[in-house]
Coordinates of C-alpha atoms in Angstrom, one line a residue:
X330 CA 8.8 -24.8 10.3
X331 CA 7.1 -27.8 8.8
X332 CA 3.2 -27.9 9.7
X333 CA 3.6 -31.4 12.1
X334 CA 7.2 -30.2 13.8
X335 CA 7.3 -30.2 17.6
X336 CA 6.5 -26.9 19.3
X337 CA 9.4 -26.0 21.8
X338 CA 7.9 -25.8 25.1
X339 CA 8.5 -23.9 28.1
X340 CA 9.7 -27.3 29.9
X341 CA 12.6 -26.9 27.2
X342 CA 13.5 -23.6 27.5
X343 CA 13.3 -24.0 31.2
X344 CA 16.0 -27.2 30.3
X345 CA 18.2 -25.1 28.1
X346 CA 18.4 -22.1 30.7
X347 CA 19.0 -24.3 33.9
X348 CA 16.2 -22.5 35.2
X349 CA 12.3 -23.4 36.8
X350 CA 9.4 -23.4 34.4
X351 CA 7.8 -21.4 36.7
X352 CA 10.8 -19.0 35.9
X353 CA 10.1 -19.6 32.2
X354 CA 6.5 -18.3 32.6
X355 CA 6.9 -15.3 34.3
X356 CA 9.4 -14.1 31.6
X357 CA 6.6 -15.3 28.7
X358 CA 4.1 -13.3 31.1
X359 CA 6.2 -10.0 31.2
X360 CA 6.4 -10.9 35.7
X361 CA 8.6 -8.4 37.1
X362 CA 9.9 -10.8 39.4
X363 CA 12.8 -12.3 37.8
X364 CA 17.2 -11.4 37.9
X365 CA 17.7 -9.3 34.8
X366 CA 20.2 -11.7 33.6
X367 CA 18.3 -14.6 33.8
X368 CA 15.6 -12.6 32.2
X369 CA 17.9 -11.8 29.1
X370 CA 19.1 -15.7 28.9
X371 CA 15.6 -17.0 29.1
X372 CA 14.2 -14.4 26.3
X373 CA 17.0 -15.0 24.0
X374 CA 16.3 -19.0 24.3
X375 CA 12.8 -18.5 23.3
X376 CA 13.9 -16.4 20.7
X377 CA 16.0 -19.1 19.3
X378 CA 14.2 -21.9 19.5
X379 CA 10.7 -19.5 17.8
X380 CA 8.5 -20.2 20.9
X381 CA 5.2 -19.2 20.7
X382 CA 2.9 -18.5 24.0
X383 CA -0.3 -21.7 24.1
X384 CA -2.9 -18.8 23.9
X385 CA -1.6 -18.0 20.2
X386 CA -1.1 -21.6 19.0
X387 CA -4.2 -22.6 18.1
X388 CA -5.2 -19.6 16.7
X389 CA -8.0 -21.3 14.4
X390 CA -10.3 -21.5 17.9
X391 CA -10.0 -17.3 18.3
X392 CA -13.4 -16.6 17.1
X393 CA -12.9 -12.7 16.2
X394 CA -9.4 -12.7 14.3
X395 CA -7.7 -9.9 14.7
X396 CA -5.6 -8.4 11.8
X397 CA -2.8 -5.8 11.6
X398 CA -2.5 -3.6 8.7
X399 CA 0.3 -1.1 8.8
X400 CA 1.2 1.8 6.7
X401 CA 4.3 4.1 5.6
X402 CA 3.8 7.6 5.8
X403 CA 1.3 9.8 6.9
X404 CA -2.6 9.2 7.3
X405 CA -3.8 10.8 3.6
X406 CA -6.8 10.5 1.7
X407 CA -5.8 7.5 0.0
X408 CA -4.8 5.8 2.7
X409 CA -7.8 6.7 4.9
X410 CA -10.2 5.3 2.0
X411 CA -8.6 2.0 1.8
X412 CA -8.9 1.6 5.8
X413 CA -12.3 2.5 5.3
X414 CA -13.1 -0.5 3.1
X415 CA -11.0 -2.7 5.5
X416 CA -12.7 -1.9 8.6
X417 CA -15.9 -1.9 7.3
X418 CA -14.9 -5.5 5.7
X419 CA -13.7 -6.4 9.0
X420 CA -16.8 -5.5 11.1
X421 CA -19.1 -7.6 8.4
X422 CA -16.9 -10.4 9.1
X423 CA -16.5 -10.4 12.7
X424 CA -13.1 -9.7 12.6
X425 CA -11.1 -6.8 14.4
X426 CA -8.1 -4.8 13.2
X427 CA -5.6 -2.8 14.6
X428 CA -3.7 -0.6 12.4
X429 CA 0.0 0.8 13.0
X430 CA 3.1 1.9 11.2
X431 CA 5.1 -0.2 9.1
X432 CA 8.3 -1.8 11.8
X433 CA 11.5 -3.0 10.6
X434 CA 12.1 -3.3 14.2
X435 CA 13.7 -6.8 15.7
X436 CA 11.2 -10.0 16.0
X437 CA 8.2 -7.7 14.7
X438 CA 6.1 -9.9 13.3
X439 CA 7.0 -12.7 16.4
X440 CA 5.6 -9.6 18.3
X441 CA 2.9 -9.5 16.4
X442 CA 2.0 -13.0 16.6
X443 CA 2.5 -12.8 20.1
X444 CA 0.1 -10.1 20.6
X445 CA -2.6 -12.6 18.8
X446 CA -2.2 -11.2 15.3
X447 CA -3.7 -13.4 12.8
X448 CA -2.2 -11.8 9.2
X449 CA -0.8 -8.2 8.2
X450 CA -2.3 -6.2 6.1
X451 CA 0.4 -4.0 4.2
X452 CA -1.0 -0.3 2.5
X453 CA 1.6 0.8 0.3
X454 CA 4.5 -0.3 2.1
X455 CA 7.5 -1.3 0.7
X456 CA 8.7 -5.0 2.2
X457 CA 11.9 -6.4 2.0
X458 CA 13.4 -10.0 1.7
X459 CA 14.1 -9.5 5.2
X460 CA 10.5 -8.8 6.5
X461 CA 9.4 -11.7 3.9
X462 CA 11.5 -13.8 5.9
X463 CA 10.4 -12.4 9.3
X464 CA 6.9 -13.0 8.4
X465 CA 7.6 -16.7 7.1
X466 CA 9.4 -17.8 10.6
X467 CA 6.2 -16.2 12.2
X468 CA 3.6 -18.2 9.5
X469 CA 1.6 -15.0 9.7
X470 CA 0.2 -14.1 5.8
X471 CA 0.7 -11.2 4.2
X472 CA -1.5 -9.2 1.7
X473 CA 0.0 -6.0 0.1
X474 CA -2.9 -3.3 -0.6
X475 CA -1.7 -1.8 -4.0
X476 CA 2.0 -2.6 -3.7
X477 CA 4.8 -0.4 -4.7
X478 CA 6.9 -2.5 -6.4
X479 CA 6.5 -6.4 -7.6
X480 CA 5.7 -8.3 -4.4
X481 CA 7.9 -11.5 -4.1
X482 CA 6.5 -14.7 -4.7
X483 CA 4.9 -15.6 -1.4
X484 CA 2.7 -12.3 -1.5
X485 CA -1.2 -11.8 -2.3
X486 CA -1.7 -8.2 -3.2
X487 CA -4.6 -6.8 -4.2
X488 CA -4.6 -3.3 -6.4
X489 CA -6.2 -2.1 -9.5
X490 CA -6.3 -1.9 -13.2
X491 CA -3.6 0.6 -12.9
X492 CA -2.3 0.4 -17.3
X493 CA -6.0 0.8 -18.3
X494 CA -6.5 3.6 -16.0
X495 CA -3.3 5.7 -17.5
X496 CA -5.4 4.8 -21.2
X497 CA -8.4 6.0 -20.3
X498 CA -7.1 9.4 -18.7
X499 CA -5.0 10.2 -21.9
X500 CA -8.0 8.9 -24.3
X501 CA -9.8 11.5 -22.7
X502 CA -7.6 14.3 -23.4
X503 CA -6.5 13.3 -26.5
X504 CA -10.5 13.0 -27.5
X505 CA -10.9 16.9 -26.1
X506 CA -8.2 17.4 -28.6
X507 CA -4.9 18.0 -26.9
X508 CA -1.9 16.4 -28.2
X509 CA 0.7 18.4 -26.0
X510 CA 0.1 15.9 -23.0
X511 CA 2.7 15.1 -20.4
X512 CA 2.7 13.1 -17.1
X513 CA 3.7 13.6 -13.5
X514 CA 4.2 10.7 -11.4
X515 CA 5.2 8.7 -8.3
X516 CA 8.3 7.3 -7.9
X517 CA 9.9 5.8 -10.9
X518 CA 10.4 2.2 -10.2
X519 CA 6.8 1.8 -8.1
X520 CA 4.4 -0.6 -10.1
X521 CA 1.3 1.3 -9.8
X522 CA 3.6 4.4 -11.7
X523 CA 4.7 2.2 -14.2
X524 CA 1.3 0.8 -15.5
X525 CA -0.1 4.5 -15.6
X526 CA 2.5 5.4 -17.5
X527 CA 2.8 2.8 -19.9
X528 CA -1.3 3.7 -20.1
X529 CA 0.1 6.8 -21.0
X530 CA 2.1 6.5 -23.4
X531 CA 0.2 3.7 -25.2
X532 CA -2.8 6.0 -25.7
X533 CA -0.1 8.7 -27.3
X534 CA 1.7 6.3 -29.3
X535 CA -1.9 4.9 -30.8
X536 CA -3.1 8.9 -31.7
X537 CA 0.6 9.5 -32.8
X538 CA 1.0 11.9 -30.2
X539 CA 4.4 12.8 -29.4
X540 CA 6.3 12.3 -26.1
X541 CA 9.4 14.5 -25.3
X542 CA 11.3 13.1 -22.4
X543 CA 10.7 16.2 -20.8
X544 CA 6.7 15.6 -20.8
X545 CA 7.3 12.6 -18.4
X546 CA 8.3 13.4 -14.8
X547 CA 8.8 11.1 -11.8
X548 CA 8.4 12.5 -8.5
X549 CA 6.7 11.1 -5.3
X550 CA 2.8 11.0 -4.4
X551 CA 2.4 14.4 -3.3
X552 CA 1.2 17.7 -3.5
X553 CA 4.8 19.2 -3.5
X554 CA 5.7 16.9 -6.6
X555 CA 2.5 18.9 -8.7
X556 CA 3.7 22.0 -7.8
X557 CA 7.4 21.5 -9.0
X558 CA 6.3 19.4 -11.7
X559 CA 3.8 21.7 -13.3
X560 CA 6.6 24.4 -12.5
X561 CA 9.0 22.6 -14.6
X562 CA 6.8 21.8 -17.7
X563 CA 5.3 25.3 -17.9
X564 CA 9.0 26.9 -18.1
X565 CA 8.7 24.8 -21.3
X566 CA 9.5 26.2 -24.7
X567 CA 6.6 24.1 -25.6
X568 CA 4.4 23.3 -22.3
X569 CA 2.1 21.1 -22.2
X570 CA -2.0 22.0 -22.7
X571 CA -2.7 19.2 -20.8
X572 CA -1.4 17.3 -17.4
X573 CA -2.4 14.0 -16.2
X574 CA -1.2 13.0 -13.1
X575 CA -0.4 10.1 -11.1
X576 CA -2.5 10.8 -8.2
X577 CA -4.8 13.1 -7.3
X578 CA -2.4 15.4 -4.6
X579 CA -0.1 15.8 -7.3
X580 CA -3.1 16.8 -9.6
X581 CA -3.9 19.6 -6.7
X582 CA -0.5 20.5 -7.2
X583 CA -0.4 21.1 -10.8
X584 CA -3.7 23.1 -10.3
X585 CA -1.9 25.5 -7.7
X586 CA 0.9 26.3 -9.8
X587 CA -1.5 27.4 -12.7
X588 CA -3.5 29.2 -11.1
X589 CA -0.4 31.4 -9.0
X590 CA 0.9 31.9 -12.8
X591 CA -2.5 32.9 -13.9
X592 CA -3.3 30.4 -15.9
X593 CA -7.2 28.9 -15.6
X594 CA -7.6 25.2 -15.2
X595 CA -9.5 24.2 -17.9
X596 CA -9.4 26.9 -20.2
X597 CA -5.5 27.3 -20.4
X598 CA -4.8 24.0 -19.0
X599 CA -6.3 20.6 -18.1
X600 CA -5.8 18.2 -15.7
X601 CA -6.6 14.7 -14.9
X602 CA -5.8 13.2 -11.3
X603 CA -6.2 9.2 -10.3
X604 CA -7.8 7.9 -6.9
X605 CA -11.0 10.0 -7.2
X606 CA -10.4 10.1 -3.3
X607 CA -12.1 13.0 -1.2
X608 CA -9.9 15.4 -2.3
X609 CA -11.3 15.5 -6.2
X610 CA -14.9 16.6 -5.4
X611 CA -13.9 18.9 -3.4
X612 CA -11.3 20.9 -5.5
X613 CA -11.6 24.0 -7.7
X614 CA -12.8 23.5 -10.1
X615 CA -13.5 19.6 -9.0
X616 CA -10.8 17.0 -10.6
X617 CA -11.5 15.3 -13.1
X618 CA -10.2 11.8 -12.2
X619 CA -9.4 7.7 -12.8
X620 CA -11.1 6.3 -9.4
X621 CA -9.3 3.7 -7.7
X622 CA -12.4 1.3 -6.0
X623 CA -10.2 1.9 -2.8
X624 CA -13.1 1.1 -0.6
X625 CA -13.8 -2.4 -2.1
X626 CA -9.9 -3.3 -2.5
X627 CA -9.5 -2.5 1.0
X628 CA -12.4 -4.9 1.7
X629 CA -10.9 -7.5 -0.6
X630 CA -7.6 -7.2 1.2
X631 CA -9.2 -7.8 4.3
X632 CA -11.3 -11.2 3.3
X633 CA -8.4 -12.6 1.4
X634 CA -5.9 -11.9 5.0
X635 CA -8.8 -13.7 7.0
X636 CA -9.0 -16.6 4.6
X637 CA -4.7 -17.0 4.4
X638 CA -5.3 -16.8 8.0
X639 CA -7.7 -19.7 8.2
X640 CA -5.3 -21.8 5.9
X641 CA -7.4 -21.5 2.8
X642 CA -6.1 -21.3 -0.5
X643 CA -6.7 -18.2 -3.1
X644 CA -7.2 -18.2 -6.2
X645 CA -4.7 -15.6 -7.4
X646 CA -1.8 -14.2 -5.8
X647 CA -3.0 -10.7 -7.3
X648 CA -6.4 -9.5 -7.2
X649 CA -7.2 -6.2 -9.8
X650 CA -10.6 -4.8 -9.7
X651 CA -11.5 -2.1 -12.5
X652 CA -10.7 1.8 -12.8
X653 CA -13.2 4.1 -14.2
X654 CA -12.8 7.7 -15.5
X655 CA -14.5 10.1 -13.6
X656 CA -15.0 13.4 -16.0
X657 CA -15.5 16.9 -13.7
X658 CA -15.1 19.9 -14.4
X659 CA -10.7 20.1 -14.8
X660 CA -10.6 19.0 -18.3
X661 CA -11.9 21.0 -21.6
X662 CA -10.5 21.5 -24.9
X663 CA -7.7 23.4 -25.5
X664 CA -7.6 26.8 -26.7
X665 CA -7.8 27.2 -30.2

């Protein structure tokens, strides 16, 4: 809709149904009071014509925004780190946020705009041209927290520096002196696995390391995908002395399936994770890791929603804050 178009008002839909405003209102208002089939006609003709309640109009007068950031999957570390940094961002800001599951249900985002939503924050979920277009009918913004594959056009995301994470992970192995290095990552076509990998295999291309095709495994973000993974590449003629991989559950994974074949993580094999979320510390022996500033890019995903929301312009429709290696106690040099 173009910024200065009329707003359909309920004295129109009340014209296109043959009905009262009165009627019109009560529908809007969720009145029980009203024939079912008049009901129907009425909330299809708002529908239609992309009415939007007064209350939520001038949405620029709200003076604590609310945001909605929605999620796929279940509530892990990760996950639970970044909603940290956004809740925290949001309570230094005045703002409120109510998180959910990612919907592909009908008129979501109209729904969420009803319900006084000011922009949707998205963690990890995957968006289609179809919610794109959702979202553009309802003028909400949209900021994808480290997206899973290349946001379209009209998306802000905010993630990190995911390539020189995968270098520095593999520089550290290769420094300990491992050469047989292979990596087990998310799914194949995601971005963040993509630039880890690349990291990857640009560290072992500059060392002249080789890379078997066998060393480099796709799998999902989990635990289960380290402990089939690691499964795989120790039935190896030639396994690997050294894992990195492309999250810290799958790490954990790896680290399980050593250490039920007897093999000691590091002596017999090392591992790097990425995130440095809870999980790390706490492991045996603790992970060594790439951390992910989830924290702060959940707080920059909330200030840029709340500026989008307030009409402002950014400066960059992808924000990347900086990786650091983390060195604990999973990594040592191989034997012999």
């Amino acid at each position: 809709m173009r910024p200065n178009a009329r707003r359909t008002t309920l004295a129109d839909i009340a014209q296109a149904a043959g009905v009262s405003v009165a009627t019109v209102s009560k529908v809007v208002n969720g009145r029980g009071d009203v024939a079912a089939h008049t009901r129907v006609r009425v909330q299809e003709l708002l529908l239609q014509h992309d009415y939007l309640a007064p209350v939520y109009r001038h949405t620029e007068a709200v003076e604590s925004p609310t945001i909605e950031v929605q999620f796929q999957g279940g509530l892990k570390s990760y996950v639970a780190e970044a909603l940290e940094g956004i809740i925290d961002a949001a309570a230094a800001s005045g703002a409120s946020v109510v998180v959910s599951k990612a919907s592909s249900a009908p008129h979501w985002a109209r729904n969420l705009v009803s319900a006084g939503r000011r922009a949707v924050i998205a963690v990890t979920s995957v968006y289609t041209t179809a919610h794109m277009d959702e979202l553009a009918r309802s003028g909400l913004p949209l900021v994808v927290l480290d997206p899973l594959h290349l946001p379209d056009s009209r998306v802000t995301s905010v993630g990190a520096t995911n390539f020189a994470g995968g270098l520095a992970a593999t520089r550290h192995l290769l420094a300990l002196g491992h050469r047989r290095i292979a990596y087990l990552g998310g799914p194949a076509m995601a971005v963040c696995n993509q630039a880890r990998m690349h990291g990857y295999r640009a560290a072992m291309e500059a060392e002249g390391a080789q890379v078997p095709d066998s060393y480099v495994r796709p799998g999902e973000f989990t635990y289960e995908t380290g402990l089939l993974g690691a499964a795989a590449l120790l039935d190896l003629d030639e396994p690997p002395t050294a894992v990195f991989a492309g999250n810290d559950e799958i790490a954990l994974g790896v680290v399980e399936t050593a250490r039920a074949r007897g093999l000691r993580v590091p002596e017999d094999l090392s591992v790097v994770g990425f995130d440095d979320t809870s999980l790390a510390e706490m492991a045996s022996p603790p992970l060594t890791t790439v951390r992910q500033p989830l924290r702060e890019m959940g707080a920059a995903a909330l200030r840029t929603a709340l500026r989008l929301a307030n009409g402002e312009k950014v400066e960059s429709h992808h924000i990347e804050l900086a990786t650091e290696l983390v060195v604990r106690a999973s990594t040592a040099a191989p034997r012999g």
